[in-house]
Coordinates of C-alpha atoms and ligand atoms in Angstrom, one line a residue:
X1 CA -6.8 -25.5 -12.1
X2 CA -4.2 -23.5 -14.0
X3 CA -2.3 -22.0 -11.0
X4 CA 1.3 -23.3 -10.8
X5 CA 3.9 -22.3 -8.4
X6 CA 7.3 -21.7 -9.8
X7 CA 10.3 -22.9 -7.8
X8 CA 12.4 -20.1 -6.3
X9 CA 15.8 -19.7 -8.1
X10 CA 18.3 -21.5 -6.0
X11 CA 20.7 -18.6 -5.7
X12 CA 21.4 -16.4 -2.7
X13 CA 24.0 -14.1 -4.2
X14 CA 23.2 -10.4 -4.4
X15 CA 23.7 -8.7 -7.8
X16 CA 25.1 -5.3 -6.8
X17 CA 24.3 -3.8 -10.2
X18 CA 20.6 -4.2 -9.4
X19 CA 20.8 -2.2 -6.2
X20 CA 20.3 1.5 -5.7
X21 CA 23.3 3.6 -4.6
X22 CA 23.9 3.2 -0.8
X23 CA 24.3 7.0 -0.6
X24 CA 20.5 7.4 -0.9
X25 CA 20.3 6.4 2.7
X26 CA 22.1 9.6 3.8
X27 CA 19.0 11.5 2.8
X28 CA 17.0 9.9 5.7
X29 CA 17.9 11.6 9.0
X30 CA 15.8 9.1 11.0
X31 CA 17.8 6.1 9.8
X32 CA 21.1 7.6 11.1
X33 CA 20.3 6.6 14.7
X34 CA 21.0 3.7 17.1
X35 CA 18.4 2.2 19.3
X36 CA 18.7 0.1 22.5
X37 CA 22.2 1.6 23.1
X38 CA 24.5 1.0 20.2
X39 CA 22.3 -0.9 17.8
X40 CA 22.1 0.8 14.4
X41 CA 18.4 1.1 13.4
X42 CA 17.4 -1.4 10.8
X43 CA 14.0 -0.2 9.6
X44 CA 12.0 -3.1 8.0
X45 CA 8.5 -1.9 8.7
X46 CA 8.0 0.0 5.5
X47 CA 4.7 -1.7 4.5
X48 CA 3.2 -0.1 7.5
X49 CA 4.7 3.3 6.9
X50 CA 8.0 4.5 5.3
X51 CA 10.4 7.2 6.4
X52 CA 10.8 10.6 4.8
X53 CA 13.9 12.0 3.1
X54 CA 15.1 15.5 4.1
X55 CA 13.9 16.8 0.7
X56 CA 10.3 16.0 1.9
X57 CA 10.8 17.3 5.4
X58 CA 12.3 20.5 3.9
X59 CA 9.3 21.1 1.8
X60 CA 7.0 20.7 4.8
X61 CA 9.1 23.2 6.7
X62 CA 9.2 25.6 3.8
X63 CA 5.4 25.5 3.4
X64 CA 4.8 26.2 7.1
X65 CA 7.6 28.8 7.3
X66 CA 6.8 30.7 4.1
X67 CA 3.8 29.7 2.0
X68 CA 1.0 28.4 4.2
X69 CA -2.5 29.7 4.1
X70 CA -5.9 28.0 3.3
X71 CA -6.3 27.1 -0.3
X72 CA -8.9 28.2 -3.0
X73 CA -10.4 30.9 -0.8
X74 CA -8.4 34.0 0.1
X75 CA -7.3 36.4 -2.6
X76 CA -3.9 37.1 -1.0
X77 CA -0.4 36.1 -1.7
X78 CA 0.0 33.2 0.7
X79 CA -3.3 31.7 -0.3
X80 CA -2.3 31.9 -4.0
X81 CA 1.0 30.3 -3.2
X82 CA -0.5 27.5 -1.2
X83 CA -3.2 26.9 -3.8
X84 CA -0.7 26.8 -6.7
X85 CA 1.5 24.3 -4.8
X86 CA -1.5 22.2 -3.7
X87 CA -2.8 22.0 -7.3
X88 CA 0.8 21.3 -8.5
X89 CA 0.9 18.3 -6.2
X90 CA -2.4 17.0 -7.7
X91 CA -0.8 17.3 -11.2
X92 CA 2.3 15.3 -9.9
X93 CA 0.0 12.6 -8.5
X94 CA -1.9 12.5 -11.8
X95 CA 1.2 12.0 -13.8
X96 CA 2.7 9.5 -11.4
X97 CA -0.2 7.1 -11.9
X98 CA -0.9 7.9 -15.5
X99 CA -4.4 9.4 -15.0
X100 CA -5.8 11.4 -17.9
X101 CA -7.1 14.5 -15.9
X102 CA -6.1 16.2 -12.7
X103 CA -9.8 16.4 -11.8
X104 CA -9.7 12.6 -11.5
X105 CA -7.3 12.9 -8.6
X106 CA -9.1 13.4 -5.2
X107 CA -7.0 14.1 -2.2
X108 CA -8.2 12.1 0.8
X109 CA -6.5 11.3 4.1
X110 CA -5.3 7.9 2.8
X111 CA -6.2 4.6 1.2
X112 CA -8.8 3.8 3.9
X113 CA -10.6 7.1 3.3
X114 CA -10.4 6.7 -0.4
X115 CA -12.0 3.3 -0.4
X116 CA -14.7 4.4 2.1
X117 CA -15.5 7.3 -0.2
X118 CA -16.2 4.9 -3.1
X119 CA -18.1 2.4 -0.9
X120 CA -20.4 5.2 0.4
X121 CA -20.8 7.5 -2.6
X122 CA -20.6 5.1 -5.6
X123 CA -21.8 2.1 -3.5
X124 CA -24.9 3.6 -2.0
X125 CA -26.0 5.0 -5.4
X126 CA -25.3 1.8 -7.4
X127 CA -25.4 -1.3 -5.3
X128 CA -28.9 -2.8 -4.5
X129 CA -30.2 -5.9 -2.7
X130 CA -29.1 -9.0 -4.5
X131 CA -26.2 -7.4 -6.3
X132 CA -22.7 -8.8 -5.7
X133 CA -19.5 -7.3 -4.6
X134 CA -16.3 -9.3 -5.3
X135 CA -13.2 -9.0 -3.1
X136 CA -10.4 -11.5 -2.5
X137 CA -9.3 -13.5 0.6
X138 CA -6.1 -11.5 0.8
X139 CA -7.6 -8.0 1.3
X140 CA -6.5 -5.6 4.0
X141 CA -9.5 -4.8 6.3
X142 CA -9.5 -1.3 4.6
X143 CA -10.6 -3.0 1.4
X144 CA -13.0 -5.5 3.1
X145 CA -14.9 -3.8 5.9
X146 CA -16.2 -0.9 3.8
X147 CA -17.6 -3.5 1.4
X148 CA -19.1 -5.6 4.3
X149 CA -20.7 -2.4 5.5
X150 CA -22.1 -1.6 2.0
X151 CA -23.4 -5.2 1.7
X152 CA -25.1 -4.7 5.1
X153 CA -26.7 -1.4 4.1
X154 CA -27.8 -2.5 0.7
X155 CA -28.5 -6.2 1.0
X156 CA -25.8 -7.1 -1.5
X157 CA -23.8 -10.3 -1.4
X158 CA -20.1 -10.2 -0.7
X159 CA -18.0 -12.9 -2.4
X160 CA -14.3 -13.7 -2.2
X161 CA -11.8 -14.9 -4.8
X162 CA -9.9 -17.7 -3.0
X163 CA -6.2 -18.2 -2.9
X164 CA -3.8 -21.1 -3.2
X165 CA -1.7 -22.3 -0.3
X166 CA 1.1 -20.3 -1.9
X167 CA -0.9 -17.1 -1.7
X168 CA -1.8 -16.7 -5.4
X169 CA -5.3 -15.8 -6.5
X170 CA -7.2 -18.7 -8.1
X171 CA -8.3 -16.9 -11.2
X172 CA -10.2 -19.8 -12.6
X173 CA -12.9 -19.1 -10.0
X174 CA -13.7 -15.8 -11.7
X175 CA -15.6 -17.9 -14.3
X176 CA -18.2 -18.6 -11.7
X177 CA -17.7 -15.7 -9.3
X178 CA -18.2 -13.0 -11.8
X179 CA -21.9 -12.8 -12.8
X180 CA -24.3 -10.3 -14.3
X181 CA -25.0 -9.3 -10.7
X182 CA -21.4 -8.4 -9.9
X183 CA -21.2 -4.6 -9.5
X184 CA -17.7 -4.1 -8.4
X185 CA -14.5 -6.0 -8.0
X186 CA -12.2 -4.6 -5.2
X187 CA -8.7 -6.1 -5.2
X188 CA -5.3 -5.2 -3.8
X189 CA -2.6 -4.9 -6.5
X190 CA 0.0 -6.1 -3.9
X191 CA -0.9 -8.0 -0.7
X192 CA 0.5 -6.4 2.4
X193 CA 1.2 -9.8 4.0
X194 CA 1.9 -12.3 1.1
X195 CA 3.6 -9.7 -1.1
X196 CA 1.8 -11.3 -4.0
X197 CA 1.6 -9.1 -7.1
X198 CA -1.9 -9.7 -8.4
X199 CA -2.7 -9.7 -12.1
X200 CA -4.9 -6.6 -11.9
X201 CA -5.0 -6.0 -15.6
X202 CA -6.4 -9.5 -16.2
X203 CA -8.9 -9.2 -13.4
X204 CA -10.0 -5.8 -14.7
X205 CA -10.4 -7.2 -18.2
X206 CA -12.6 -10.0 -16.9
X207 CA -14.6 -7.8 -14.5
X208 CA -15.3 -5.3 -17.3
X209 CA -16.4 -8.1 -19.6
X210 CA -18.9 -9.1 -16.9
X211 CA -20.1 -5.5 -16.7
X212 CA -18.5 -4.8 -13.3
X213 CA -16.2 -1.9 -12.4
X214 CA -12.8 -2.3 -10.6
X215 CA -11.3 -0.7 -7.6
X216 CA -7.6 -1.3 -7.0
X217 CA -6.2 -1.0 -3.5
X218 CA -2.8 0.2 -4.5
X219 CA -1.4 1.1 -1.1
X220 CA 1.4 -1.5 -1.4
X221 CA 2.1 -1.0 -5.1
X222 CA 2.1 2.7 -6.0
X223 CA 5.1 3.3 -3.7
X224 CA 7.1 0.3 -5.1
X225 CA 6.2 -0.5 -8.7
X226 CA 5.5 1.7 -11.7
X227 CA 1.7 2.2 -11.9
X228 CA -0.5 3.3 -14.8
X229 CA -4.2 3.3 -14.0
X230 CA -5.1 3.1 -17.7
X231 CA -2.9 0.1 -18.3
X232 CA -4.4 -1.5 -15.2
X233 CA -7.9 -0.7 -16.5
X234 CA -8.7 0.6 -13.0
X235 CA -11.9 2.5 -12.5
X236 CA -10.9 3.5 -9.0
X237 CA -7.4 3.3 -7.4
X238 CA -6.4 4.2 -3.9
X239 CA -3.1 4.9 -2.2
X240 CA -1.5 6.6 0.8
X241 CA 1.3 9.2 1.0
X242 CA 2.9 7.9 4.2
X243 CA 3.8 4.6 2.5
X244 CA 5.8 6.4 -0.2
X245 CA 8.1 8.9 1.5
X246 CA 5.3 11.3 2.1
X247 CA 3.5 12.6 5.2
X248 CA 0.6 10.9 7.0
X249 CA -2.9 12.4 6.5
X250 CA -2.7 12.5 2.8
X251 CA -3.8 10.0 0.2
X252 CA -5.3 9.8 -3.2
X253 CA -8.4 8.4 -4.8
X254 CA -8.2 8.2 -8.5
X255 CA -11.6 7.7 -10.2
X256 CA -12.5 7.7 -13.9
X257 CA -14.1 11.0 -14.6
X258 CA -17.5 9.8 -15.8
X259 CA -17.9 7.7 -12.6
X260 CA -16.8 10.5 -10.3
X261 CA -19.1 13.0 -12.2
X262 CA -22.1 10.8 -11.7
X263 CA -21.4 10.1 -8.0
X264 CA -23.1 12.2 -5.2
X265 CA -20.8 14.0 -2.8
X266 CA -19.8 12.0 0.2
X267 CA -18.9 14.6 2.9
X268 CA -20.8 17.9 3.0
X269 CA -19.4 21.2 4.0
X270 CA -17.2 24.0 2.7
X271 CA -15.5 23.8 -0.7
X272 CA -17.6 21.0 -2.1
X273 CA -20.5 23.2 -3.1
X274 CA -21.3 25.4 -6.0
X275 CA -24.2 27.3 -4.4
X276 CA -26.0 26.9 -1.1
X277 CA -29.5 28.0 -0.2
X278 CA -31.5 27.6 3.1
X279 CA -32.7 24.2 2.1
X280 CA -30.4 22.8 -0.6
X281 CA -27.1 23.0 -2.4
X282 CA -25.6 22.3 -5.7
X283 CA -22.2 20.5 -5.7
X284 CA -18.9 21.9 -7.0
X285 CA -17.2 20.5 -10.0
X286 CA -14.5 17.8 -9.7
X287 CA -12.3 17.4 -7.8
X288 CA -13.7 19.9 -5.2
X289 CA -17.0 18.0 -5.0
X290 CA -15.1 15.3 -3.0
X291 CA -12.8 17.6 -1.0
X292 CA -15.1 19.0 1.7
X293 CA -13.6 21.3 4.3
X294 CA -10.0 22.4 4.6
X295 CA -7.8 19.7 3.0
X296 CA -4.4 18.5 4.2
X297 CA -2.6 21.3 2.4
X298 CA 1.0 21.0 3.5
X299 CA 0.9 17.1 3.5
X300 CA -0.4 17.2 -0.1
X301 CA 2.4 19.6 -1.2
X302 CA 4.9 17.4 0.6
X303 CA 3.4 14.3 -1.2
X304 CA 4.3 16.2 -4.4
X305 CA 7.9 16.4 -3.2
X306 CA 7.9 12.7 -2.3
X307 CA 6.7 11.9 -5.9
X308 CA 9.5 14.2 -7.3
X309 CA 12.0 12.2 -5.2
X310 CA 10.6 8.8 -6.4
X311 CA 10.6 9.9 -10.0
X312 CA 14.2 11.1 -9.7
X313 CA 15.3 7.7 -8.4
X314 CA 13.0 5.9 -10.8
X315 CA 10.3 3.4 -9.9
X316 CA 11.9 0.8 -12.1
X317 CA 15.1 1.1 -10.1
X318 CA 13.2 1.0 -6.8
X319 CA 11.3 -2.2 -7.9
X320 CA 14.6 -3.8 -9.0
X321 CA 16.3 -3.0 -5.7
X322 CA 13.5 -4.3 -3.6
X323 CA 13.2 -7.5 -5.8
X324 CA 16.9 -8.2 -5.2
X325 CA 16.5 -7.7 -1.4
X326 CA 13.4 -9.8 -1.2
X327 CA 14.8 -12.6 -3.3
X328 CA 17.8 -12.7 -1.1
X329 CA 15.8 -12.6 2.1
X330 CA 13.4 -15.3 0.8
X331 CA 16.3 -17.6 -0.1
X332 CA 18.1 -17.1 3.2
X333 CA 15.1 -17.2 5.5
X334 CA 14.0 -20.5 3.8
X335 CA 17.2 -22.1 5.1
X336 CA 16.0 -21.7 8.7
X337 CA 14.5 -25.0 9.8
X338 CA 10.8 -24.8 10.6
X339 CA 10.4 -21.3 9.3
X340 CA 7.3 -20.9 7.1
X341 CA 7.3 -18.1 4.5
X342 CA 3.8 -16.9 3.6
X343 CA 3.1 -16.2 0.0
X344 CA 4.6 -17.0 -3.3
X345 CA 8.2 -17.2 -4.5
X346 CA 10.1 -14.0 -5.2
X347 CA 9.2 -13.8 -8.9
X348 CA 5.5 -13.2 -7.9
X349 CA 6.1 -10.9 -5.0
X350 CA 6.9 -7.3 -4.2
X351 CA 9.5 -6.3 -1.5
X352 CA 8.2 -7.9 1.6
X353 CA 8.3 -11.2 3.4
X354 CA 6.1 -12.5 6.2
X355 CA 6.8 -15.7 8.1
X356 CA 6.0 -17.8 11.1
X357 CA 8.2 -19.9 13.4
X358 CA 7.0 -22.9 15.4
X359 CA 8.2 -21.0 18.4
X360 CA 8.0 -18.3 19.7
X361 CA 4.9 -16.2 18.9
X362 CA 5.2 -13.6 16.2
X363 CA 5.0 -10.8 18.7
X364 CA 7.9 -12.2 20.7
X365 CA 9.9 -12.6 17.4
X366 CA 9.3 -8.9 16.7
X367 CA 10.3 -7.9 20.2
X368 CA 13.5 -9.9 20.1
X369 CA 14.4 -8.4 16.7
X370 CA 13.7 -5.0 18.1
X371 CA 16.3 -5.6 20.9
X372 CA 18.8 -6.0 18.1
X373 CA 17.6 -2.7 16.5
X374 CA 15.5 -4.4 13.8
X375 CA 12.0 -2.9 13.3
X376 CA 9.5 -5.3 11.9
X377 CA 5.7 -5.8 12.3
X378 CA 3.9 -8.7 13.9
X379 CA 0.3 -9.7 14.2
X380 CA -2.5 -10.1 11.7
X381 CA -1.6 -7.0 9.7
X382 CA -5.2 -6.0 9.3
X383 CA -5.8 -9.2 7.3
X384 CA -7.7 -11.4 9.7
X385 CA -9.5 -13.5 7.1
X386 CA -6.2 -14.2 5.3
X387 CA -4.6 -15.4 8.5
X388 CA -7.7 -17.6 9.1
X389 CA -7.2 -19.1 5.6
X390 CA -3.6 -19.8 6.3
X391 CA -4.5 -21.4 9.6
X392 CA -2.4 -19.0 11.7
X393 CA -3.2 -16.3 14.2
X394 CA -0.2 -14.0 13.5
X395 CA 2.9 -13.6 11.5
X396 CA 6.1 -11.5 11.4
X397 CA 6.6 -9.2 8.5
X398 CA 9.8 -7.6 7.2
X399 CA 9.2 -5.1 4.4
X400 CA 11.8 -3.3 2.4
X401 CA 12.2 0.1 0.7
X402 CA 14.7 1.9 -1.4
X403 CA 17.0 2.6 1.6
X404 CA 17.4 -1.0 2.8
X405 CA 20.6 -2.9 2.2
X406 CA 21.7 -6.6 1.9
X407 CA 23.6 -6.2 5.1
X408 CA 20.3 -5.4 6.9
X409 CA 18.8 -8.6 5.4
X410 CA 21.8 -10.5 6.7
X411 CA 21.3 -9.2 10.2
X412 CA 17.6 -10.0 10.0
X413 CA 18.3 -13.6 9.0
X414 CA 21.0 -14.0 11.5
X415 CA 18.9 -12.8 14.4
X416 CA 15.8 -14.8 13.3
X417 CA 18.0 -18.0 13.1
X418 CA 19.3 -17.3 16.6
X419 CA 15.7 -16.8 17.9
X420 CA 14.7 -20.1 16.2
X421 CA 17.6 -21.8 17.9
X422 CA 16.9 -20.4 21.3
X423 CA 13.3 -21.6 21.2
X424 CA 14.0 -25.0 19.8
X425 CA 12.6 -27.8 22.1
X426 CA 15.1 -28.9 24.8
X427 CA 17.8 -31.3 23.7
X428 CA 17.5 -30.3 20.0
X429 CA 19.9 -27.3 20.1
X430 CA 21.7 -26.9 16.9
X431 CA 25.4 -27.1 17.0
X432 CA 27.2 -24.0 15.7
Ligands
PMP1 N1 -4.5 -1.5 1.9 C1 -3.4 -2.1 2.1 C2 -3.0 -3.2 1.2 C3 -2.5 -1.6 3.1 O1 -1.3 -2.2 3.2 C4 -2.9 -0.6 3.9 C5 -2.0 -0.1 5.0 N2 -1.4 -1.1 5.8 C6 -4.1 0.0 3.7 C7 -4.9 -0.5 2.7 C8 -4.6 1.2 4.5 O2 -3.8 2.3 4.3 P1 -4.0 3.6 5.3 O3 -3.9 3.1 6.7 O4 -2.9 4.5 4.9 O5 -5.3 4.1 5.0

């Protein structure tokens, strides 16, 4: 087995030159509040959904106050304005992930909708009884259940790439897991629980060599790390606007043009047709073929504004900032006796850290943190099979974004340490 786990660097000092300017935080009105009386809000639930800067909120307001009408239909001023801005947003999304053509960018309601679209449209047309679908043990339910459903409909077999105890994919298993029956490999680029950054490029190379295509669940990577679908070798890639400073209800499915072209439409209705008769229809060209009905117009335009904002800050700088915070959090949390961090050392992970304590339960940890103003997530994080693999029922997750600070990490660690102390078995209280 070639997987080796590198030791974490034994340093806990923050390098301020790797951090983003603290003033960025001023752009986020929601972060300027206190909760539970006088506790400043410390928002560490970004893997679930991030907050929006006023530049994005302003664009939403401007669209609704000045430009809004349905797109692609009316020949009037507002419809033209909305259409132009909606298509501009598509172009921004295209550029952001390095896709070749804007028609390869399908607006959906989010990652979940994007993956379901592929499982239904591509899956039903291409996957037959006895074929194989390959996922990993660390997938979010969004990148697992649609494939389970496809396997059930088609009679295909679902297989899983296993992980090490440290939360790294065991890539050697691809030698036997990838066969001539494998039709698709569906993998997260970053795990929403372990934080593991998966070697998508290598997986895609091996999948393609075996004749399979690759779907990348990029919900946790597009917001945080520079992404290029062509470098990844992704055939499909999915992400959500609300995890990257944008609104809810908008997401993207990238698909390679020749694949999308050959796929049947998924939802039927307005906009996705070229011509309709009493008994049949012909589908529209890409991307309209997969955008039936009135799309999320203002959210798409505001996603464009979020992308503008991220580009201005720079994804490299965002990644550096988060890496600095997560390394610091990892090193400090590790010092708490009995605390178990899930997933690999910082050099292999994006900006989040999940952990368990012997006592109390993860939900209680989250509730006690909330009382101090710290928002984290607790539970199985839509990764039940991963939690089964790790032998736990729940974990607590702190996830960072560009507006978080080392002082917030300090507070997190301090409160977690106090919780740990308070729930230590009687007679074993730690002396301060
Ligand atoms: N995949 C991963 C890795 C995620 O973290 C999430 C969101 N938690 C999803 C998919 C689903 O995203 P959405 O709820 O926006 O569809």
